[in-house]
Short mmCIF file of C-alpha atoms in Angstrom, two decimals:
data_model
loop_
_atom_site.label_atom_id
_atom_site.label_comp_id
_atom_site.label_asym_id
_atom_site.label_seq_id
_atom_site.Cartn_x
_atom_site.Cartn_y
_atom_site.Cartn_z
CA UNK A 2 23.45 -33.87 14.77
CA UNK A 3 20.81 -35.77 12.82
CA UNK A 4 17.23 -35.29 11.81
CA UNK A 5 15.97 -31.82 11.16
CA UNK A 6 19.15 -30.22 12.54
CA UNK A 7 21.15 -31.68 9.66
CA UNK A 8 18.55 -30.27 7.29
CA UNK A 9 18.84 -26.89 9.03
CA UNK A 10 22.60 -26.89 8.56
CA UNK A 11 22.34 -27.90 4.89
CA UNK A 12 19.94 -25.06 4.14
CA UNK A 13 21.91 -22.32 5.91
CA UNK A 14 22.52 -19.18 3.86
CA UNK A 15 26.12 -18.04 3.42
CA UNK A 16 27.24 -14.66 2.16
CA UNK A 17 28.37 -14.88 -1.45
CA UNK A 18 26.96 -18.37 -1.89
CA UNK A 19 23.23 -17.83 -2.37
CA UNK A 20 23.41 -18.43 -6.09
CA UNK A 21 20.95 -17.26 -8.68
CA UNK A 22 17.57 -18.50 -9.70
CA UNK A 23 14.23 -17.45 -11.06
CA UNK A 24 10.58 -18.12 -10.47
CA UNK A 25 8.91 -20.40 -12.98
CA UNK A 26 5.60 -18.62 -13.36
CA UNK A 27 4.16 -21.57 -15.27
CA UNK A 28 4.47 -23.57 -12.04
CA UNK A 29 2.94 -20.89 -9.82
CA UNK A 30 0.89 -22.77 -7.18
CA UNK A 31 -2.84 -22.26 -6.79
CA UNK A 32 -3.79 -19.88 -4.00
CA UNK A 33 -6.61 -22.04 -2.62
CA UNK A 34 -7.05 -25.78 -2.29
CA UNK A 35 -10.31 -26.87 -3.90
CA UNK A 36 -12.45 -29.99 -3.49
CA UNK A 37 -15.20 -30.72 -6.00
CA UNK A 38 -18.64 -32.25 -5.60
CA UNK A 39 -18.56 -32.65 -1.81
CA UNK A 40 -21.09 -31.44 0.74
CA UNK A 41 -20.50 -27.76 1.61
CA UNK A 42 -21.42 -25.61 4.59
CA UNK A 43 -21.33 -21.88 3.72
CA UNK A 44 -20.19 -19.57 6.53
CA UNK A 45 -21.08 -15.92 7.18
CA UNK A 46 -18.70 -13.45 5.52
CA UNK A 47 -18.74 -10.83 8.28
CA UNK A 48 -15.39 -10.54 10.05
CA UNK A 49 -16.78 -10.67 13.56
CA UNK A 50 -15.31 -11.90 16.81
CA UNK A 51 -14.56 -10.95 20.38
CA UNK A 52 -14.92 -7.26 21.25
CA UNK A 53 -12.66 -7.70 24.29
CA UNK A 54 -9.44 -5.68 24.22
CA UNK A 55 -6.65 -7.74 22.68
CA UNK A 56 -4.46 -7.81 25.81
CA UNK A 57 -7.37 -8.91 27.96
CA UNK A 58 -7.68 -11.99 25.76
CA UNK A 59 -3.91 -12.51 25.83
CA UNK A 60 -3.38 -12.24 29.58
CA UNK A 61 -6.64 -13.07 31.30
CA UNK A 62 -7.23 -16.35 33.12
CA UNK A 63 -9.95 -18.27 31.35
CA UNK A 64 -12.95 -19.25 33.50
CA UNK A 65 -13.28 -22.85 34.65
CA UNK A 66 -16.91 -23.20 33.63
CA UNK A 67 -17.55 -25.02 30.39
CA UNK A 68 -19.50 -23.78 27.41
CA UNK A 69 -20.80 -25.37 24.26
CA UNK A 70 -19.65 -25.03 20.69
CA UNK A 71 -22.03 -24.30 17.85
CA UNK A 72 -21.68 -23.58 14.15
CA UNK A 73 -21.87 -19.82 14.65
CA UNK A 74 -18.93 -19.89 17.06
CA UNK A 75 -17.02 -22.31 14.87
CA UNK A 76 -17.50 -20.06 11.86
CA UNK A 77 -15.90 -17.17 13.77
CA UNK A 78 -13.02 -19.40 14.79
CA UNK A 79 -12.27 -20.35 11.18
CA UNK A 80 -12.77 -16.85 9.80
CA UNK A 81 -10.54 -15.17 12.39
CA UNK A 82 -7.95 -17.95 12.41
CA UNK A 83 -7.22 -18.20 8.70
CA UNK A 84 -9.71 -16.07 6.80
CA UNK A 85 -9.19 -13.38 4.20
CA UNK A 86 -8.91 -9.93 5.79
CA UNK A 87 -8.51 -7.80 2.65
CA UNK A 88 -8.03 -8.06 -1.11
CA UNK A 89 -5.82 -6.16 -3.52
CA UNK A 90 -6.42 -6.38 -7.26
CA UNK A 91 -8.84 -8.62 -9.12
CA UNK A 92 -8.86 -11.72 -11.27
CA UNK A 93 -5.54 -13.50 -11.76
CA UNK A 94 -3.73 -10.50 -10.24
CA UNK A 95 -5.73 -10.60 -7.00
CA UNK A 96 -3.82 -10.82 -3.75
CA UNK A 97 -5.57 -11.95 -0.59
CA UNK A 98 -4.41 -10.81 2.82
CA UNK A 99 -4.90 -13.39 5.57
CA UNK A 100 -5.22 -13.17 9.33
CA UNK A 101 -1.74 -14.69 9.73
CA UNK A 102 1.60 -13.77 8.15
CA UNK A 103 3.38 -16.03 5.69
CA UNK A 104 6.87 -16.10 4.18
CA UNK A 105 6.57 -14.52 0.75
CA UNK A 106 2.78 -14.37 1.27
CA UNK A 107 2.60 -17.92 -0.13
CA UNK A 108 0.38 -19.40 2.64
CA UNK A 109 1.38 -23.06 2.52
CA UNK A 110 -0.94 -24.10 5.35
CA UNK A 111 -4.42 -25.62 5.25
CA UNK A 112 -6.85 -25.88 8.16
CA UNK A 113 -9.17 -28.82 8.89
CA UNK A 114 -11.40 -29.77 11.81
CA UNK A 115 -13.05 -32.95 13.07
CA UNK A 116 -16.10 -32.13 15.18
CA UNK A 117 -18.46 -34.10 17.39
CA UNK A 118 -21.62 -32.84 19.05
CA UNK A 119 -21.35 -29.33 17.61
CA UNK A 120 -24.75 -27.69 17.42
CA UNK A 121 -26.08 -27.14 13.87
CA UNK A 122 -23.20 -29.11 12.27
CA UNK A 123 -23.15 -32.85 11.57
CA UNK A 124 -20.27 -34.85 13.03
CA UNK A 125 -17.45 -35.24 10.56
CA UNK A 126 -14.13 -34.08 9.15
CA UNK A 127 -14.19 -30.71 7.39
CA UNK A 128 -11.76 -28.61 5.36
CA UNK A 129 -11.89 -24.83 5.63
CA UNK A 130 -11.88 -23.08 2.24
CA UNK A 131 -10.97 -19.42 2.95
CA UNK A 132 -11.49 -18.39 -0.68
CA UNK A 133 -15.19 -19.26 -0.49
CA UNK A 134 -15.41 -19.03 3.32
CA UNK A 135 -17.01 -22.43 3.60
CA UNK A 136 -16.52 -25.83 5.16
CA UNK A 137 -16.24 -28.84 2.87
CA UNK A 138 -17.10 -32.16 4.49
CA UNK A 139 -14.54 -34.83 3.70
CA UNK A 140 -15.87 -37.59 5.96
CA UNK A 141 -19.13 -38.02 7.86
CA UNK A 142 -19.12 -39.58 11.33
CA UNK A 143 -17.46 -39.45 14.74
CA UNK A 144 -13.72 -40.11 14.72
CA UNK A 145 -12.22 -38.48 17.82
CA UNK A 146 -11.13 -40.53 20.82
CA UNK A 147 -12.63 -38.05 23.29
CA UNK A 148 -15.67 -39.31 25.19
CA UNK A 149 -16.90 -35.80 25.98
CA UNK A 150 -19.32 -33.92 23.77
CA UNK A 151 -19.04 -31.53 22.13
CA UNK A 152 -15.41 -31.74 21.08
CA UNK A 153 -13.28 -30.61 18.17
CA UNK A 154 -9.77 -31.13 16.82
CA UNK A 155 -8.17 -28.65 14.45
CA UNK A 156 -5.51 -29.95 12.07
CA UNK A 157 -2.83 -27.68 10.58
CA UNK A 158 -1.19 -29.06 7.46
CA UNK A 159 1.36 -27.65 5.07
CA UNK A 160 1.48 -27.98 1.28
CA UNK A 161 5.22 -28.06 0.73
CA UNK A 162 5.26 -26.83 -2.86
CA UNK A 163 3.52 -23.55 -2.07
CA UNK A 164 6.70 -22.39 -0.32
CA UNK A 165 9.19 -24.51 -2.26
CA UNK A 166 8.11 -22.84 -5.54
CA UNK A 167 9.99 -19.74 -4.36
CA UNK A 168 12.28 -20.85 -1.55
CA UNK A 169 13.32 -24.29 -2.77
CA UNK A 170 15.13 -26.44 -0.19
CA UNK A 171 14.92 -23.87 2.61
CA UNK A 172 11.11 -23.84 2.32
CA UNK A 173 10.55 -26.50 4.99
CA UNK A 174 11.71 -23.98 7.58
CA UNK A 175 9.10 -21.51 6.39
CA UNK A 176 6.37 -24.13 6.23
CA UNK A 177 6.88 -24.91 9.91
CA UNK A 178 7.14 -21.26 10.95
CA UNK A 179 3.97 -20.43 9.01
CA UNK A 180 2.25 -23.38 10.65
CA UNK A 181 3.30 -21.97 14.01
CA UNK A 182 1.68 -18.63 13.11
CA UNK A 183 -1.56 -20.43 12.35
CA UNK A 184 -1.43 -22.70 15.41
CA UNK A 185 -1.05 -19.74 17.75
CA UNK A 186 -3.76 -17.80 15.95
CA UNK A 187 -6.24 -20.68 16.31
CA UNK A 188 -5.41 -21.03 19.99
CA UNK A 189 -5.82 -17.31 20.64
CA UNK A 190 -9.09 -17.13 18.69
CA UNK A 191 -10.42 -20.01 20.77
CA UNK A 192 -9.30 -18.16 23.92
CA UNK A 193 -11.17 -15.08 22.72
CA UNK A 194 -14.31 -17.26 22.63
CA UNK A 195 -13.63 -18.52 26.17
CA UNK A 196 -12.50 -21.94 24.91
CA UNK A 197 -9.36 -23.70 26.11
CA UNK A 198 -7.31 -25.76 23.69
CA UNK A 199 -4.05 -27.64 23.85
CA UNK A 200 -1.52 -27.98 21.05
CA UNK A 201 -0.39 -31.50 20.14
CA UNK A 202 2.66 -32.25 18.03
CA UNK A 203 2.84 -36.02 18.70
CA UNK A 204 0.80 -38.26 16.44
CA UNK A 205 1.14 -41.03 13.91
CA UNK A 206 2.05 -39.15 10.74
CA UNK A 207 0.92 -41.80 8.29
CA UNK A 208 -2.35 -42.53 10.08
CA UNK A 209 -3.34 -38.89 10.50
CA UNK A 210 -2.44 -37.92 6.93
CA UNK A 211 -4.49 -40.87 5.72
CA UNK A 212 -7.42 -39.69 7.85
CA UNK A 213 -7.17 -36.23 6.28
CA UNK A 214 -7.16 -37.92 2.88
CA UNK A 215 -4.13 -36.02 1.57
CA UNK A 216 -1.27 -36.98 -0.74
CA UNK A 217 1.39 -37.17 1.97
CA UNK A 218 4.23 -36.53 -0.50
CA UNK A 219 2.75 -33.07 -1.09
CA UNK A 220 0.77 -32.21 2.04
CA UNK A 221 1.25 -33.29 5.65
CA UNK A 222 -0.16 -32.53 9.09
CA UNK A 223 2.29 -30.82 11.45
CA UNK A 224 0.13 -29.87 14.45
CA UNK A 225 -3.24 -30.54 16.08
CA UNK A 226 -5.23 -28.37 18.49
CA UNK A 227 -7.74 -30.17 20.70
CA UNK A 228 -10.72 -28.61 22.42
CA UNK A 229 -13.31 -30.50 24.38
CA UNK A 230 -16.16 -29.59 26.66
CA UNK A 231 -15.04 -30.93 30.02
CA UNK A 232 -15.00 -29.95 33.67
CA UNK A 233 -11.26 -30.51 33.63
CA UNK A 234 -8.82 -27.92 32.39
CA UNK A 235 -8.06 -29.41 28.99
CA UNK A 236 -5.12 -27.11 28.38
CA UNK A 237 -3.42 -28.51 31.49
CA UNK A 238 -4.38 -32.17 31.41
CA UNK A 239 -3.84 -32.96 27.73
CA UNK A 240 -0.65 -30.96 27.28
CA UNK A 241 1.22 -33.32 29.61
CA UNK A 242 1.70 -35.81 26.79
CA UNK A 243 0.98 -33.51 23.83
CA UNK A 244 -0.13 -36.64 21.98
CA UNK A 245 -3.14 -36.97 19.72
CA UNK A 246 -4.81 -40.07 18.35
CA UNK A 247 -8.09 -41.00 16.71
CA UNK A 248 -10.48 -43.64 17.98
CA UNK A 249 -8.96 -47.06 18.53
CA UNK A 250 -11.41 -48.61 16.06
CA UNK A 251 -10.48 -46.21 13.25
CA UNK A 252 -10.89 -47.90 9.86
CA UNK A 253 -8.55 -47.91 6.90
CA UNK A 254 -9.08 -44.54 5.27
CA UNK A 255 -9.73 -44.05 1.59
CA UNK A 256 -8.06 -40.99 0.03
CA UNK A 257 -10.25 -37.92 -0.44
CA UNK A 258 -9.52 -36.35 -3.81
CA UNK A 259 -5.72 -36.45 -3.38
CA UNK A 260 -5.49 -34.62 -6.70
CA UNK A 261 -6.62 -31.53 -4.75
CA UNK A 262 -3.07 -31.47 -3.35
CA UNK A 263 -1.76 -30.83 -6.88
CA UNK A 264 -1.26 -27.09 -6.99
CA UNK A 265 0.46 -26.90 -10.34
CA UNK A 266 1.32 -29.14 -13.32
CA UNK A 267 4.95 -28.76 -12.19
CA UNK A 268 4.72 -29.18 -8.43
CA UNK A 269 7.59 -31.54 -7.61
CA UNK A 270 8.58 -31.12 -3.94
CA UNK A 271 12.37 -31.05 -3.41
CA UNK A 272 13.61 -34.34 -2.03
CA UNK A 273 15.48 -32.41 0.67
CA UNK A 274 12.13 -31.34 2.13
CA UNK A 275 10.47 -34.74 1.82
CA UNK A 276 13.43 -36.40 3.54
CA UNK A 277 13.59 -33.76 6.29
CA UNK A 278 9.93 -34.28 7.07
CA UNK A 279 10.39 -38.05 7.24
CA UNK A 280 13.48 -37.71 9.43
CA UNK A 281 11.55 -35.58 11.93
CA UNK A 282 8.63 -38.01 12.18
CA UNK A 283 10.22 -39.87 15.10
CA UNK A 284 10.69 -38.86 18.69
CA UNK A 285 8.87 -38.70 21.99
CA UNK A 286 9.43 -36.61 25.07
CA UNK A 287 12.18 -38.35 27.01
CA UNK A 288 11.46 -39.83 30.42
CA UNK A 289 12.07 -37.25 33.09
CA UNK A 290 12.02 -34.39 30.63
CA UNK A 291 8.75 -33.19 32.05
CA UNK A 292 6.04 -31.20 30.36
CA UNK A 293 7.67 -28.32 28.56
CA UNK A 294 4.30 -26.62 28.43
CA UNK A 295 4.37 -26.09 32.18
CA UNK A 296 8.13 -25.66 32.64
CA UNK A 297 9.91 -22.35 32.46
CA UNK A 298 10.17 -21.22 28.85
CA UNK A 299 13.76 -20.10 29.39
CA UNK A 300 16.41 -20.97 31.93
CA UNK A 301 16.76 -18.59 34.84
CA UNK A 302 18.89 -15.49 34.19
CA UNK A 303 22.59 -15.65 34.92
CA UNK A 304 22.79 -13.67 38.16
CA UNK A 305 26.45 -12.83 37.52
CA UNK A 306 25.28 -10.57 34.70
CA UNK A 307 23.14 -7.48 35.06
CA UNK A 308 19.48 -8.42 35.38
CA UNK A 309 16.54 -6.03 35.08
CA UNK A 310 13.22 -6.88 36.70
CA UNK A 311 10.42 -5.91 34.33
CA UNK A 312 7.00 -6.35 35.93
CA UNK A 313 3.93 -6.41 33.75
CA UNK A 314 2.34 -2.93 33.52
CA UNK A 315 -0.40 -2.47 36.10
CA UNK A 316 -2.81 -1.06 33.52
CA UNK A 317 -2.77 -2.89 30.19
CA UNK A 318 -3.42 -0.80 27.08
CA UNK A 319 -7.04 -1.01 25.92
CA UNK A 320 -6.37 -0.37 22.24
CA UNK A 321 -7.98 -2.51 19.57
CA UNK A 322 -10.49 -5.25 20.17
CA UNK A 323 -9.20 -8.76 19.63
CA UNK A 324 -11.09 -9.25 16.35
CA UNK A 325 -10.04 -5.85 14.99
CA UNK A 326 -6.42 -6.54 15.93
CA UNK A 327 -6.46 -9.79 13.95
CA UNK A 328 -8.14 -8.09 10.99
CA UNK A 329 -5.60 -5.25 10.87
CA UNK A 330 -2.46 -7.34 11.25
CA UNK A 331 -0.05 -6.72 8.37
CA UNK A 332 3.66 -6.99 7.64
CA UNK A 333 5.40 -3.59 7.59
CA UNK A 334 8.87 -2.55 6.52
CA UNK A 335 8.48 1.23 6.62
CA UNK A 336 10.05 1.57 10.06
CA UNK A 337 11.18 4.90 11.46
CA UNK A 338 13.71 5.42 14.22
CA UNK A 339 11.48 6.41 17.14
CA UNK A 340 11.25 5.64 20.83
CA UNK A 341 8.24 4.16 22.60
CA UNK A 342 6.95 4.52 26.14
CA UNK A 343 7.73 2.17 29.01
CA UNK A 344 4.21 0.70 29.00
CA UNK A 345 4.43 -0.10 25.28
CA UNK A 346 7.69 -2.02 25.27
CA UNK A 347 7.00 -3.77 28.57
CA UNK A 348 3.61 -4.94 27.34
CA UNK A 349 5.17 -6.16 24.09
CA UNK A 350 7.82 -8.15 25.94
CA UNK A 351 5.33 -9.71 28.35
CA UNK A 352 3.27 -10.89 25.38
CA UNK A 353 5.98 -13.44 24.56
CA UNK A 354 4.82 -16.36 26.64
CA UNK A 355 3.11 -19.42 25.21
CA UNK A 356 0.22 -21.40 26.66
CA UNK A 357 1.83 -24.83 26.44
CA UNK A 358 5.26 -24.68 24.80
CA UNK A 359 6.13 -27.70 22.67
CA UNK A 360 9.91 -27.89 23.07
CA UNK A 361 12.64 -27.05 25.58
CA UNK A 362 13.20 -23.37 26.13
CA UNK A 363 13.44 -21.12 23.14
CA UNK A 364 15.70 -18.27 24.12
CA UNK A 365 14.27 -14.87 23.24
CA UNK A 366 16.88 -12.21 22.50
CA UNK A 367 15.92 -8.55 22.09
CA UNK A 368 18.26 -6.37 20.08
CA UNK A 369 16.96 -2.89 20.89
CA UNK A 370 17.42 0.73 20.19
CA UNK A 371 16.85 3.20 22.98
CA UNK A 372 13.32 3.36 24.42
CA UNK A 373 11.91 5.14 27.44
CA UNK A 374 13.54 3.55 30.48
CA UNK A 375 15.47 1.09 28.30
CA UNK A 376 19.04 1.66 27.10
CA UNK A 377 20.01 0.32 23.68
CA UNK A 378 21.54 -3.15 23.75
CA UNK A 379 20.83 -6.86 23.60
CA UNK A 380 18.69 -8.48 26.28
CA UNK A 381 17.78 -12.10 26.98
CA UNK A 382 14.10 -12.00 27.91
CA UNK A 383 12.88 -14.44 30.59
CA UNK A 384 9.09 -14.20 30.64
CA UNK A 385 8.55 -16.47 33.64
CA UNK A 386 11.06 -14.55 35.74
CA UNK A 387 9.72 -11.21 34.46
CA UNK A 388 13.35 -10.28 33.96
CA UNK A 389 15.76 -9.30 31.21
CA UNK A 390 19.42 -10.22 31.32
CA UNK A 391 21.72 -7.59 29.82
CA UNK A 392 23.89 -9.34 27.23
CA UNK A 393 25.54 -6.21 25.82
CA UNK A 394 24.91 -2.47 25.89
CA UNK A 395 25.90 -2.15 22.25
CA UNK A 396 23.23 -1.32 19.65
CA UNK A 397 23.66 -4.19 17.17
CA UNK A 398 20.66 -3.45 14.94
CA UNK A 399 22.83 -2.26 12.04
CA UNK A 400 24.90 -5.46 12.20
CA UNK A 401 21.69 -7.46 12.51
CA UNK A 402 20.33 -5.84 9.34
CA UNK A 403 23.52 -6.72 7.48
CA UNK A 404 23.23 -10.34 8.58
CA UNK A 405 19.62 -10.37 7.34
CA UNK A 406 20.67 -10.25 3.68
CA UNK A 407 21.62 -6.55 3.97
CA UNK A 408 18.02 -5.39 4.36
CA UNK A 409 18.71 -1.77 5.28
CA UNK A 410 15.14 -1.01 6.36
CA UNK A 411 15.57 -3.38 9.28
CA UNK A 412 18.05 -1.15 11.14
CA UNK A 413 15.26 1.38 11.80
CA UNK A 414 13.03 -1.11 13.65
CA UNK A 415 13.21 -0.46 17.39
CA UNK A 416 13.17 -4.15 18.35
CA UNK A 417 14.73 -7.14 16.62
CA UNK A 418 13.24 -10.14 18.39
CA UNK A 419 15.31 -13.29 17.86
CA UNK A 420 14.20 -16.83 18.68
CA UNK A 421 17.18 -19.07 19.38
CA UNK A 422 17.27 -22.82 19.93
CA UNK A 423 19.74 -25.16 21.61
CA UNK A 424 19.63 -28.22 19.36
CA UNK A 425 21.29 -30.38 22.00
CA UNK A 426 18.49 -29.67 24.49
CA UNK A 427 15.79 -30.15 21.87
CA UNK A 428 17.07 -33.49 20.59
CA UNK A 429 17.76 -34.88 24.06
CA UNK A 430 14.25 -34.04 25.24
CA UNK A 431 12.20 -34.68 22.12
CA UNK A 432 14.20 -36.68 19.61
CA UNK A 433 14.26 -35.76 15.90
CA UNK A 434 10.65 -34.55 16.03
CA UNK A 435 11.84 -31.76 18.29
CA UNK A 436 12.98 -29.90 15.19
CA UNK A 437 9.37 -29.45 14.13
CA UNK A 438 8.36 -28.48 17.65
CA UNK A 439 11.07 -25.83 17.91
CA UNK A 440 10.11 -24.09 14.67
CA UNK A 441 6.41 -24.34 15.46
CA UNK A 442 7.03 -22.61 18.79
CA UNK A 443 9.16 -19.94 17.11
CA UNK A 444 6.32 -19.26 14.68
CA UNK A 445 3.83 -19.15 17.55
CA UNK A 446 5.93 -16.55 19.36
CA UNK A 447 6.31 -14.63 16.11
CA UNK A 448 2.53 -14.47 15.78
CA UNK A 449 2.35 -12.98 19.25
CA UNK A 450 4.85 -10.27 18.27
CA UNK A 451 2.74 -9.49 15.21
CA UNK A 452 -0.55 -9.22 17.08
CA UNK A 453 0.83 -7.43 20.15
CA UNK A 454 2.60 -4.92 17.90
CA UNK A 455 -0.64 -4.30 16.00
CA UNK A 456 -2.56 -3.79 19.23
CA UNK A 457 0.09 -1.29 20.42
CA UNK A 458 0.03 0.73 17.19
CA UNK A 459 3.41 -0.59 16.03
CA UNK A 460 4.45 -2.25 12.80
CA UNK A 461 5.93 -5.73 12.58
CA UNK A 462 7.64 -7.93 10.02
CA UNK A 463 8.93 -11.49 10.25
CA UNK A 464 12.28 -12.43 8.72
CA UNK A 465 13.28 -15.99 7.95
CA UNK A 466 16.05 -15.22 5.44
CA UNK A 467 19.45 -14.39 6.92
CA UNK A 468 23.06 -15.50 6.89
CA UNK A 469 22.86 -18.14 9.59
CA UNK A 470 26.49 -18.10 10.71
CA UNK A 471 26.62 -14.31 10.87
CA UNK A 472 23.72 -14.20 13.31
CA UNK A 473 25.19 -17.06 15.32
CA UNK A 474 28.45 -15.12 15.60
CA UNK A 475 26.72 -11.82 16.37
CA UNK A 476 25.08 -13.32 19.46
CA UNK A 477 27.95 -15.71 20.37
CA UNK A 478 25.65 -18.73 20.18
CA UNK A 479 28.36 -21.33 19.60
CA UNK A 480 28.06 -24.37 17.34
CA UNK A 481 25.01 -26.04 18.91
CA UNK A 482 22.60 -23.09 18.95
CA UNK A 483 20.90 -21.27 16.11
CA UNK A 484 18.58 -18.40 15.39
CA UNK A 485 15.52 -20.00 13.79
CA UNK A 486 13.36 -16.92 13.29
CA UNK A 487 13.23 -13.21 14.02
CA UNK A 488 10.62 -10.49 13.98
CA UNK A 489 11.09 -6.74 13.80
CA UNK A 490 8.79 -4.34 15.64
CA UNK A 491 8.63 -0.57 16.04
CA UNK A 492 7.12 2.66 14.88
CA UNK A 493 6.32 2.90 11.18
CA UNK A 494 5.54 5.79 8.84
CA UNK A 495 1.98 4.65 8.30
CA UNK A 496 -0.06 1.69 9.47
CA UNK A 497 -2.27 0.03 6.86
CA UNK A 498 -5.79 -0.65 8.07
#
């Protein structure tokens, strides 16, 4: 298989073959991307947002009536989507917690927005600086193809070296997964404000990177979220093509301080990553493939195997407000072996359904310990069918922990949630670009596990480092399917607030 799948195979971890290495602290990347001398819009520092219960935001049907977008609302969207939620230490030793998780806490992503007709904010392209909680205007004017007003497009980019500094060639996987975390967070924050948005993964790479003004060898756009004030349901109508483009009369763009993409004097991006990103630039949804955003996220359960119907709980947990849930989200590894109630695990499972999936079905496998009303085993979760197919009644969490680089703490997590991909289906439907789409969707689902776990009083941790073949063998995936990401969820000794 070509494209990103070949990259995925080349960067697989094998037991006994990881090799050594060290971190070059002289090349440590800057935490924040900084522009100098450009027009700035300071934003309020308060971490405010929707007071609705988290699961109401997650599951409720958004109203059809339209609403406007102003700077106050936009500031909440940026702050909740990618803002700093806490700080540990000071000066050069400071660590900044964000509203999304990141492999190694390296945060390779950047967030931009082009806005038109937004009250109290001039039309233009802006970069969000979470360190200063401000918008920096990169271009003034109206650039979006939409004829409705107001409208906004959010651009998620990744700075490859931020992850490659630690993870080298395998870092492109983590860049895409981290981008998926951010994409889903933006979409959910917009939902919490009563705003519908669609996720687009089809665009002209060179043209959009030029519009953003970045050095495309170091930073590149991987996803766009589009919101517009319209009587039509944007999330349904735009997601059919999942394509994004600027105005037809877009000019030739001048770079905007491309040196801002330099995070270190020694920031060479591995050629493996640069080539993988180029190889995945091509591809469109094949004719007849349909809109994966409105198709079933997983094929129907195999009725020859035991299938459990799992309806959504009648009364959803109230728990934390949406904004407080986002603020409190953390990665935890201090799991304890403990059961949870039926309502808790059923609500967690039902949280794993995307609004507009980007690629053919990602199979969700649950490797579980015993919970109330749920025997230990491995289950294939089918959100649309509200059903779980019993794959095995064996508790494989210990074997799973061994395959995840022998991380012993993992065996105590009640749920190991695996996101598996059939590369054959992805490439046939989407072409080489489907690799990006698959990992973005896996990251989006991972963000949902994080937030739903937080809202339920559970801990969560994402794991992107594992022995690829061992996990493939553990779940009998064959040669054309892979685990691309997993998250652990369960009771922990203490939740950090």
